[in-house]
XYZ file of C-alpha atoms in Angstrom:
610
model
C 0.000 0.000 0.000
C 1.145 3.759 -0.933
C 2.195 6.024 1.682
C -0.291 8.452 1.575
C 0.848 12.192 0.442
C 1.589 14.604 3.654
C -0.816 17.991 3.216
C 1.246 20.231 4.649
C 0.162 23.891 6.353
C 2.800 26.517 7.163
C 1.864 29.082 9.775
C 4.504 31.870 10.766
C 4.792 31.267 14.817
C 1.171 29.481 15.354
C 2.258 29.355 19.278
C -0.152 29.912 22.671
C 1.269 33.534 23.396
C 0.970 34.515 19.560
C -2.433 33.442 19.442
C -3.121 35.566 23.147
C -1.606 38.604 20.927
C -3.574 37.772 17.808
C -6.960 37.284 19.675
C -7.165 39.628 22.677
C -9.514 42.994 22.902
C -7.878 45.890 21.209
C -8.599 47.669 24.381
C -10.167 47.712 27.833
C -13.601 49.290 26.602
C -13.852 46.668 23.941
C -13.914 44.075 26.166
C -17.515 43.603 26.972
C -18.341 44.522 23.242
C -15.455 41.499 22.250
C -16.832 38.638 24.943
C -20.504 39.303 24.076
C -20.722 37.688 20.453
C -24.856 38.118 20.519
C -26.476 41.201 20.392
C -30.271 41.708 19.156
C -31.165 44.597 16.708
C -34.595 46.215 16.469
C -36.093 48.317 13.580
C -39.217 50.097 14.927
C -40.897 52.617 13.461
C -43.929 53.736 11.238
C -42.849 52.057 7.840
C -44.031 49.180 9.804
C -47.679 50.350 9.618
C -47.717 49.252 5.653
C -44.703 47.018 5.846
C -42.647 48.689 3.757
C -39.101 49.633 3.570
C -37.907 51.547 6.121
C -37.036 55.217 5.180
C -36.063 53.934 1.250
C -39.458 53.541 0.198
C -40.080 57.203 -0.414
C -36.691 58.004 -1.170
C -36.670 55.900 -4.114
C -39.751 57.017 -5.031
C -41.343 53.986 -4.330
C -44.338 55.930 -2.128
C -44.404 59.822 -2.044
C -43.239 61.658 1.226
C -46.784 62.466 1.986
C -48.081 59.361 2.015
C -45.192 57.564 3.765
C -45.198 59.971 6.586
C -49.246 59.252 7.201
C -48.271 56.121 8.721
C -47.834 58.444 11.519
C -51.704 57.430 11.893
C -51.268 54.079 12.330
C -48.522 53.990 14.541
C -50.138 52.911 18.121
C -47.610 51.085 19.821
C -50.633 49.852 21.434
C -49.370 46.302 22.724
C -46.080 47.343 22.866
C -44.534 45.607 26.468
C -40.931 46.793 26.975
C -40.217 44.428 30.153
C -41.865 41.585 27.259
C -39.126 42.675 24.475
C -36.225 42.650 26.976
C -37.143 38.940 28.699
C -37.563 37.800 25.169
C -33.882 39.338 24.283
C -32.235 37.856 27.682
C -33.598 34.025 26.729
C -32.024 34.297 23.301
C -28.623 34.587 24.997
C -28.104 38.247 23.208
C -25.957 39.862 25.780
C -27.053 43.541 24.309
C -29.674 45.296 22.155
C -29.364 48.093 19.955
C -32.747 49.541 19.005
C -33.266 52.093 16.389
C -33.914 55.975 18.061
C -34.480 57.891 14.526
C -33.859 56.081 10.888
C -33.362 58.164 7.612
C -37.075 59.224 7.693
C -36.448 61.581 10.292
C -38.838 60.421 13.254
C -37.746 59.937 16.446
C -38.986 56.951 18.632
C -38.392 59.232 21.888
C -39.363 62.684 23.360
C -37.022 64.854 21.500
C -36.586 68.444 22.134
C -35.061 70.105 19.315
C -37.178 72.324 16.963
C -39.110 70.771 13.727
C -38.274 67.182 15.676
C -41.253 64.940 13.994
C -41.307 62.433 17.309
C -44.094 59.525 18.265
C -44.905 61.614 21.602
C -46.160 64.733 19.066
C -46.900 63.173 15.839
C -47.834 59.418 15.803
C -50.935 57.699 17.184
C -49.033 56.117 19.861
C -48.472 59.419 21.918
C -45.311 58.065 23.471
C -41.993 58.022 24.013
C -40.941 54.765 23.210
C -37.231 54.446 23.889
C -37.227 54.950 27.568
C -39.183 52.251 28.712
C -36.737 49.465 27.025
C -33.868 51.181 27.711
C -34.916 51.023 31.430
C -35.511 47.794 30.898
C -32.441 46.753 29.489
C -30.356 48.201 31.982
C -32.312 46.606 34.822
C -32.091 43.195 32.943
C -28.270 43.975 32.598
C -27.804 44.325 29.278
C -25.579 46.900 27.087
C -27.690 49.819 25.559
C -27.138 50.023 22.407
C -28.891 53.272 20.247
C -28.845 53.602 16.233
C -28.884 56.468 15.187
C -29.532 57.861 11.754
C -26.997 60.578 10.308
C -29.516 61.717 7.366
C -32.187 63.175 8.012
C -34.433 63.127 4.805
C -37.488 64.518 6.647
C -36.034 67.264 7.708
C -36.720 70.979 6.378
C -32.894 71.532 6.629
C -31.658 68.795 5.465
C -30.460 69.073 2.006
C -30.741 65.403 1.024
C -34.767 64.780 0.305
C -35.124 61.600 -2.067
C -32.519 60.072 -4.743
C -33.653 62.419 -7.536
C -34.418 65.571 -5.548
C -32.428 68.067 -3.111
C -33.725 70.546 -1.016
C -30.443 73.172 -1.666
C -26.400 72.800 -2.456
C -24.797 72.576 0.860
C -22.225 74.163 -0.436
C -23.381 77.129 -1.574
C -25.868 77.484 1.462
C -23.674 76.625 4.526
C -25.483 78.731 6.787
C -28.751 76.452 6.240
C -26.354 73.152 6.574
C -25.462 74.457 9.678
C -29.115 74.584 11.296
C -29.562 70.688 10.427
C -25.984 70.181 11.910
C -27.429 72.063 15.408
C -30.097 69.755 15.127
C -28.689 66.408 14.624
C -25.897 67.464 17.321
C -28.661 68.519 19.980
C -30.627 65.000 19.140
C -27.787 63.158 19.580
C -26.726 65.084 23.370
C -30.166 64.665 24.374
C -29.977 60.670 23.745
C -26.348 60.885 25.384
C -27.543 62.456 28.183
C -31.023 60.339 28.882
C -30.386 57.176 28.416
C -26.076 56.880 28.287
C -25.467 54.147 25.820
C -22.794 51.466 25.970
C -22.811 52.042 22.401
C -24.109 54.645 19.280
C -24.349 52.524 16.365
C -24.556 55.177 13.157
C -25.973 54.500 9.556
C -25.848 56.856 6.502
C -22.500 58.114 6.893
C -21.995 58.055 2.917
C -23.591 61.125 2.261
C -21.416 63.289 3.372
C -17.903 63.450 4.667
C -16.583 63.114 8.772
C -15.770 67.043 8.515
C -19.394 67.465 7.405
C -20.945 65.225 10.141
C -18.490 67.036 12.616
C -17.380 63.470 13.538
C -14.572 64.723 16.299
C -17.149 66.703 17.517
C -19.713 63.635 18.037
C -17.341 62.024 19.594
C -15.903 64.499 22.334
C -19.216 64.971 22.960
C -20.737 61.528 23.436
C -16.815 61.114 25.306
C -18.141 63.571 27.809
C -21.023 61.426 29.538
C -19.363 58.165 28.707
C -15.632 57.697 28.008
C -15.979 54.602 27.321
C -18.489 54.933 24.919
C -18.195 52.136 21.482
C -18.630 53.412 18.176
C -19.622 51.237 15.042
C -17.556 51.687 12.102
C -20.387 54.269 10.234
C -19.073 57.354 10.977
C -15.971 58.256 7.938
C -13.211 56.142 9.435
C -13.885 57.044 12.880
C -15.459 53.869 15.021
C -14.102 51.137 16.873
C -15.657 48.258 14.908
C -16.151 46.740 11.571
C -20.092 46.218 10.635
C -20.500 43.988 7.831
C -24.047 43.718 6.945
C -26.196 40.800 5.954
C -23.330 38.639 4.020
C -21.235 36.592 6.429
C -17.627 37.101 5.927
C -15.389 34.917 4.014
C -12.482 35.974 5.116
C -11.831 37.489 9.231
C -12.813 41.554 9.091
C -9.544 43.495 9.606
C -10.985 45.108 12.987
C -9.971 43.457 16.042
C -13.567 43.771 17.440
C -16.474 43.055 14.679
C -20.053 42.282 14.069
C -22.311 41.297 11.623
C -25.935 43.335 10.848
C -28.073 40.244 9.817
C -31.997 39.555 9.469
C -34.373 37.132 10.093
C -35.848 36.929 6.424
C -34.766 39.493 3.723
C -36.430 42.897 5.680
C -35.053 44.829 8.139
C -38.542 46.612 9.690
C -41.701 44.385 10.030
C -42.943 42.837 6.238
C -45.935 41.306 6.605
C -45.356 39.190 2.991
C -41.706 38.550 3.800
C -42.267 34.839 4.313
C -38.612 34.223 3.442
C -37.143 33.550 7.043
C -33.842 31.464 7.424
C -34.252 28.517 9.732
C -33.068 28.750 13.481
C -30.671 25.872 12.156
C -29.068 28.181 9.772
C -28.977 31.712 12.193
C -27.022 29.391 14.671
C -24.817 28.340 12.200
C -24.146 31.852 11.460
C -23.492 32.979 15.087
C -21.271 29.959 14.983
C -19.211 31.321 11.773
C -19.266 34.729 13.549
C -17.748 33.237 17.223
C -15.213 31.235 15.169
C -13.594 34.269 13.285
C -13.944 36.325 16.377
C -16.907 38.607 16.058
C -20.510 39.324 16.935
C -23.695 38.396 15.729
C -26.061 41.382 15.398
C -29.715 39.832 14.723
C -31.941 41.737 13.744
C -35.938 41.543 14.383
C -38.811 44.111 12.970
C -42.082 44.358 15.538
C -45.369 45.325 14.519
C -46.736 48.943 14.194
C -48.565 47.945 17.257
C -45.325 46.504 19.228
C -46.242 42.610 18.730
C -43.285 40.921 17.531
C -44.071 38.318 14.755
C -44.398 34.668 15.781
C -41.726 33.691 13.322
C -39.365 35.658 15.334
C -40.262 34.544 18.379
C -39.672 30.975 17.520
C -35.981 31.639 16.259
C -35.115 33.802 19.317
C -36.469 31.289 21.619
C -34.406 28.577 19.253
C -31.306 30.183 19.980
C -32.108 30.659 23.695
C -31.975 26.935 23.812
C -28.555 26.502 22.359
C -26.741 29.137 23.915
C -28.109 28.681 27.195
C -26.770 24.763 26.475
C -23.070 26.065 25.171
C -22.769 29.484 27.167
C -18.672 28.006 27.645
C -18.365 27.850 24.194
C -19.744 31.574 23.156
C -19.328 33.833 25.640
C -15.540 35.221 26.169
C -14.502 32.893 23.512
C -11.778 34.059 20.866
C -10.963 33.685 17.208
C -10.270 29.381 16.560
C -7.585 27.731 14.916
C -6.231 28.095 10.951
C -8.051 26.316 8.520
C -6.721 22.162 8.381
C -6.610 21.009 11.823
C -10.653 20.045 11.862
C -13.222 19.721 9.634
C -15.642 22.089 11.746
C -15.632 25.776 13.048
C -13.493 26.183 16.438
C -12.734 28.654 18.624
C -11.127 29.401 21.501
C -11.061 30.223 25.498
C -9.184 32.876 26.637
C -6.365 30.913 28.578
C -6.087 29.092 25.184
C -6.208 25.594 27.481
C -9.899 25.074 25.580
C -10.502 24.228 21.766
C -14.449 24.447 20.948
C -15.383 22.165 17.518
C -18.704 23.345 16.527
C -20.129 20.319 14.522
C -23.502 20.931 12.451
C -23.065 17.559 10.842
C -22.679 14.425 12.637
C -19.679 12.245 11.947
C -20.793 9.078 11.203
C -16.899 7.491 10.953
C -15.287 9.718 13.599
C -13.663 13.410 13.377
C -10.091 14.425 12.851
C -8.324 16.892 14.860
C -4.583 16.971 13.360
C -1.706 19.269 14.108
C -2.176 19.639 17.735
C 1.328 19.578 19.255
C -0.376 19.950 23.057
C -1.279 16.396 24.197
C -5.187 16.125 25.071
C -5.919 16.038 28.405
C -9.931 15.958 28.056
C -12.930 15.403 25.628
C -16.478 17.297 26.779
C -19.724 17.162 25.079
C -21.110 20.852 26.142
C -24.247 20.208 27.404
C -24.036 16.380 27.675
C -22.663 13.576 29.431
C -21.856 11.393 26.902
C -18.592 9.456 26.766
C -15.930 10.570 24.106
C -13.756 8.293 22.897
C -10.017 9.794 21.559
C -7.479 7.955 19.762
C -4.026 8.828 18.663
C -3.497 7.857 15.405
C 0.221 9.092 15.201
C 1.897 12.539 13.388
C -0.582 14.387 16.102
C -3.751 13.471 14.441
C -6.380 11.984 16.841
C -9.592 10.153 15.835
C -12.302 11.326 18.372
C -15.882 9.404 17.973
C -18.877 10.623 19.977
C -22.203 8.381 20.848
C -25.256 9.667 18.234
C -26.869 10.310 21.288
C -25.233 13.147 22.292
C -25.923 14.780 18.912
C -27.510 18.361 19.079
C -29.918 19.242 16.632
C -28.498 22.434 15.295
C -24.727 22.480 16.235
C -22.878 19.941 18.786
C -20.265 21.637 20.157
C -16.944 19.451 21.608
C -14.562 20.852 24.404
C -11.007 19.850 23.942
C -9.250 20.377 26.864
C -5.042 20.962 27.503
C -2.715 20.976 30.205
C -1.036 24.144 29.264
C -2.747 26.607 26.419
C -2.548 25.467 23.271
C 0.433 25.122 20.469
C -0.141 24.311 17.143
C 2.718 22.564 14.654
C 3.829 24.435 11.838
C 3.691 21.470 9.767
C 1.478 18.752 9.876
C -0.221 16.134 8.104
C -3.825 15.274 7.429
C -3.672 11.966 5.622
C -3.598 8.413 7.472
C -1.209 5.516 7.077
C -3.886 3.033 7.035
C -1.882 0.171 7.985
C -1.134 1.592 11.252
C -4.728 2.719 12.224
C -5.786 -0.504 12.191
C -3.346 -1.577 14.718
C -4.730 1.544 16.884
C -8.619 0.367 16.297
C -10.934 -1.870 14.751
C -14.262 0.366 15.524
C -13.913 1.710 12.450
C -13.752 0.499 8.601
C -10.400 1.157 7.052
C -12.089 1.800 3.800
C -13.615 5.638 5.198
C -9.854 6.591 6.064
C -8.332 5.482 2.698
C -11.166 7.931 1.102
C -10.742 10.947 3.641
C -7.147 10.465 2.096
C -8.056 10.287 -1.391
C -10.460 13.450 -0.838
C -7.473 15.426 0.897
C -5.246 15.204 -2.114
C -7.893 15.634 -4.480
C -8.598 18.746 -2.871
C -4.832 19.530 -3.141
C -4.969 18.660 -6.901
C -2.787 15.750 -6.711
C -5.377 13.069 -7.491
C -3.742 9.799 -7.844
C -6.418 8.860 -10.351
C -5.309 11.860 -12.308
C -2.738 10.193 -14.606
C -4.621 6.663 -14.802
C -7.579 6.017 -17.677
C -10.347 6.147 -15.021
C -13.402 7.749 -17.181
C -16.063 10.085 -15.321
C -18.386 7.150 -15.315
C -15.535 4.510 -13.082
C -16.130 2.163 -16.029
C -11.827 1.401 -16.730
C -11.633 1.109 -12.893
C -10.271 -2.257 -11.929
C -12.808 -3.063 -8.855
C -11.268 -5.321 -5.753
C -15.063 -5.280 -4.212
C -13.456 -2.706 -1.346
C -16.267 -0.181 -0.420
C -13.059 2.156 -0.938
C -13.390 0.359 -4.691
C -17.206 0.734 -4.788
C -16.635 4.862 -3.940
C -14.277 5.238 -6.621
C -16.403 3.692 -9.075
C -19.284 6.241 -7.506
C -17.683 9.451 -7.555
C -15.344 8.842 -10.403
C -15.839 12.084 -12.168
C -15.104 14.220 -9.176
C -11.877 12.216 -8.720
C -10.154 12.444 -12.003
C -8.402 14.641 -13.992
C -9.920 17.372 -11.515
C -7.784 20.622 -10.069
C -7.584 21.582 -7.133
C -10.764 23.143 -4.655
C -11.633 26.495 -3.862
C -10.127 28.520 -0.676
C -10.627 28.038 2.588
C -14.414 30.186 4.126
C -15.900 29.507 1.231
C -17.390 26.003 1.806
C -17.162 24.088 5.154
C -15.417 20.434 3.959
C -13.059 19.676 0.805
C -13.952 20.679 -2.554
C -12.433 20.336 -6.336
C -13.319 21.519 -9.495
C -13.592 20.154 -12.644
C -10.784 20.959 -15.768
C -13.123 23.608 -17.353
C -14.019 24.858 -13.707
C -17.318 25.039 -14.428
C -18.244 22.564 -11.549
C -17.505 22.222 -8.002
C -17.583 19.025 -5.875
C -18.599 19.346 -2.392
C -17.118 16.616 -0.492
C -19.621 16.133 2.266
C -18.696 14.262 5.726
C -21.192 12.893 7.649
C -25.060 13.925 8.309
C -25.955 17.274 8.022
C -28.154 18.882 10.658
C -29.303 21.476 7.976
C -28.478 22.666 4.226
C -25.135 22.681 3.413
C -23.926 26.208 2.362
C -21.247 28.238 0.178
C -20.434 31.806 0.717
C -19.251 33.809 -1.667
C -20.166 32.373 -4.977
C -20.262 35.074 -7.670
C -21.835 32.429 -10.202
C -25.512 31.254 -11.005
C -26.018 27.867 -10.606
C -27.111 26.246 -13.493
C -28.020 22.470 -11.373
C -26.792 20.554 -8.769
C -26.693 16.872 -8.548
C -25.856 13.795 -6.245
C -22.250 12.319 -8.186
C -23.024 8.695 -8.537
C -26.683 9.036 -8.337
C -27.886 11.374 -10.695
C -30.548 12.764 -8.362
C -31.402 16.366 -8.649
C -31.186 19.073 -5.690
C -32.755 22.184 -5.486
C -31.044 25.337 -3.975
C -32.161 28.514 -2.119
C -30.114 31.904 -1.547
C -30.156 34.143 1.071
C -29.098 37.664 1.810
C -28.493 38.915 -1.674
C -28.777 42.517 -1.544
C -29.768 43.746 -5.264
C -27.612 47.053 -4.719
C -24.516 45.005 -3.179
C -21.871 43.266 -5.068
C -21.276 40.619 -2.041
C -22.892 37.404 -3.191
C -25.518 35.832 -1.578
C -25.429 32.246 0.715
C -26.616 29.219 -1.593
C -28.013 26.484 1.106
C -28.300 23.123 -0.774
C -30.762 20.777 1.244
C -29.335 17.013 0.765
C -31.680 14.303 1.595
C -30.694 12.282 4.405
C -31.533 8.945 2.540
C -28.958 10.297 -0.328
C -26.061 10.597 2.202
C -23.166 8.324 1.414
C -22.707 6.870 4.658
C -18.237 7.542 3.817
C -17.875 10.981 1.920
C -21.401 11.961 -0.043
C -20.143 14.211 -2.820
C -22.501 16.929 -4.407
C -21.838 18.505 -7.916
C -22.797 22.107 -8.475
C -22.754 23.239 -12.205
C -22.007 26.762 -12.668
C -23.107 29.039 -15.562
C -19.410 29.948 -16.256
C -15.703 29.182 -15.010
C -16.122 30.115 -10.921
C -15.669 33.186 -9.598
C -15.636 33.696 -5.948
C -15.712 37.245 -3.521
C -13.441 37.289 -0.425
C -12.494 40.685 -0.020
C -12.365 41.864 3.865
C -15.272 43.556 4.774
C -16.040 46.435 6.642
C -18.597 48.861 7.102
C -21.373 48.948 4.375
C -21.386 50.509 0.628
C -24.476 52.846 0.333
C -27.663 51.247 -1.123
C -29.037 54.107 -3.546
């Protein structure tokens, strides 16, 4: 038998103390903001009387300024419970809120002072101020106060900006005017400084004009006076704390030290009564999960009611994630960016004495997971949350084989504490592949068969296929069968196998991956039994199909979070039927309309969506 080829992964200096530098809070005020990972956003205001877009619907024209601001009318806030949103936010495991005090339409959810303010206490059915009552409730609850706050001001009679195709006056050539809306804006934002000081402002619009013309340094100083330790997001010209990538989930780690991603329910910010397109709780865990391991936040976003009911849908997936984080609080809270891509096949992170690994595992491994290039010797195996019995064996060249009972399987995402001595170091060189020979020395649990494949699959994904020089066709017809179920997989999956190169980056798919000579298609190589639809990020392409290799059967695809005015693809969630799971590596062909392209630019805060 071959000696199977080594994959090797350099890293600089991947040692414990690096990692501490790498991963720790750019500063003392970050900290909270940096151990939180769940926060809860709320848009609330009137567009949610006709569940339409917030603000955008009459600046695009879509509804006329008249008409959008009548929803004044039907803005009662009449079953709105503050105490009720806040209970609701503490069971989902969210350790702050940030709730929206004024958007882009101008009207301010709280008993604002200034002149001209358009508030709900003087204009809006409700009569109220509506921002008090859950801030007071979220500081009694002990939560962070978060307050978005809206630069523009397109309702404003001093504002120059009024829709995409119409402006009130040149700035520039009427600075005096500019001026009054700049008094304005300042005073609204002292006022909310002052009442309610926020553990953070979290500003949107910044694109229309530049941190001179917002009088950004003077924001600041000023928001600095009541609360020096006061967190910015990153939507204010250059001068926050914090990236805030919205809706797509990063393929590659944000630059910031501190980050978080703005993400919805279904495809609408503010309530939409028609919006029926919700993600599953399965697949917002999964993305708290990608957030955690690339050490950032989770920002999740939910719309009430004109009337302050928040929609059952809603409820369901806060209440969802209550469950799990309340199950894994060890492995959220506090935790820090996990290891390089290679050591697992699962999202990690990390405790802050580094003497805790995390694998997050929303698929269950049927034949056992790999954990490879740990040079710290394993001291413990924990199921979070259960008291199942893991079993760990060394299998040589630090890779371990660790198996855990199907009972201990969590529905969403299983989560596995590794546990060290001393904090963690990492080789700079390691292999992934098996010498099959030995392993079965080590155990006989397990058939040898799934380890010669996981081996094959590595260095296909490397594009050194050993099939790649032989006359194996795409349909395993030339392939000389020994009966094997190592034979009987190569005969499958022949086409993904052969004469392939090698896969895409790392973030973009969860597992190994190849593509085809023409790259035209990508093979997913999936492990185990997937507790929802698998998903890739980043994919520029349209999918033409997507098909079972070695079955032929046909799988349908959904995306999610494709903004039609952003450039950052959407997430393409491929359901596979459990009874089409190949019970060693099940490998899915997606046909593309054109050679792949694929977006991993770092993100940071968001383009403007005119």
């Amino acid at each position: 038998m071959r000696y199977l080829r080594f994959l090797t992964i350099l890293f600089p200096l991947l040692i414990s103390n690096t990692l501490s530098a790498q991963q720790a809070a750019s500063n003392q005020k970050m900290q909270w903001f940096a151990d939180a990972k769940l926060g809860i956003f709320i848009h609330w205001g009137i567009y949610s009387v006709n569940g339409i877009s917030e603000s955008w619907s009459f600046f695009n024209n879509y509804i006329n300024h008249d008409a959008y601001m009548k929803q004044l009318n039907g803005f009662t806030a009449s079953k709105y419970k503050a105490n009720e949103w806040v209970n609701l936010i503490k069971e989902s495991g969210a350790k702050y809120a940030v709730i929206t005090t004024k958007h882009h339409d101008g009207v301010a959810l709280w008993n604002s002072k200034m002149p001209n303010a358009t508030t709900t206490v003087n204009k809006s059915a409700a009569k109220k101020d509506l921002i008090t009552p859950f801030v007071t409730e979220l500081k009694k609850a002990g939560l962070k106060t978060g307050l978005y706050f809206s630069l523009p001001d397109w309702s404003y009679p001093d504002y120059d900006v009024f829709t995409r195709d119409r402006k009130r006056y040149d700035y520039k050539q009427d600075p005096a005017r500019f001026k009054k809306f700049q008094n304005y804006f300042q005073g609204q934002l002292n006022e909310l400084s002052t009442l309610y000081n926020p553990d953070l402002v979290w500003f949107d619009g910044d694109w229309e004009h530049s941190g001179e013309e917002w009088q950004a340094k003077n924001i600041l100083e000023n928001l600095r006076k009541v609360n020096q330790n006061i967190i910015i997001n990153s939507r204010l010209n250059g001068h926050g704390d914090y990236d805030t990538p919205e809706q797509g989930v990063p393929v590659v780690k944000p630059n910031s030290p501190e980050w978080e991603l703005c993400y919805t329910m279904n495809d609408s910010w503010g309530y939409q009564p028609y919006d029926k397109h919700y993600k599953s709780s399965n697949m917002i865990i999964r993305t708290l999960v990608d957030c955690i391991s690339m050490g950032g936040n989770l920002l999740l976003d939910i719309g009430p009611k004109a009337d302050g009911a928040i929609a059952p849908e809603q409820v369901q997936i806060l209440k969802d994630l209550g469950r799990w984080t309340k199950k894994h609080a060890a492995a959220i809270y506090g935790t820090q960016t996990g290891l390089p891509e290679g050591h697992v096949n699962a999202k990690t992170a990390l405790s802050k004495d580094k003497k805790s690994l995390f694998i997050y595992l929303d698929y269950f491994p049927t034949q056992g997971l790999m954990l490879s290039g740990i040079k710290s010797p394993v001291k413990k195996i924990n199921i979070l949350g259960n008291s199942g019995i893991v079993n760990q064996t060394p299998l040589g060249n630090n890779n371990y084989l660790i198996t855990i009972p199907s009972a201990a399987k969590d529905p969403d995402v299983t989560v596995l504490e590794v546990q060290f001595q001393n904090p963690i170091e990492l080789l700079n060189k390691f292999g992934q592949n098996i010498d099959v020979p030995k392993l079965q020395l080590v155990t006989t649990d397990f058939d040898p068969s799934y380890f010669k494949i996981k081996n094959l699959v590595n260095d296909v994904s490397g594009g050194d296929s050993p099939f790649n020089d032989s006359n194996l066709g795409a349909d395993g017809m030339n392939y000389k069968t020994k009966q094997t179920l190592y034979d009987y997989w190569v005969v499958k999956n022949a086409e993904a196998i052969c004469k392939t190169l090698k896969g895409i980056p790392e973030g973009h798919f969860q597992g190994k991956t190849a593509l085809s000579a023409d790259k035209q298609t990508l093979y997913l190589f999936v492990e185990g039994e997937p507790t929802g639809p698998i998903a890739i990020k980043g994919l520029k392409n349209n999918i033409s199909r997507i098909r079972v290799v070695g079955e032929g059967t046909m799988l349908q695809h959904e995306i999610y979070n494709k903004l039609y005015w952003s450039k950052i693809p959407g997430i393409v969630y491929i359901p596979v039927p459990k009874d089409k799971l190949d019970r060693q590596v099940t490998v899915i062909a997606v046909l593309l309309d054109s050679p792949i392209e694929l977006y991993r630019e770092k993100v940071g805060a968001i383009e403007s969506n005119l």
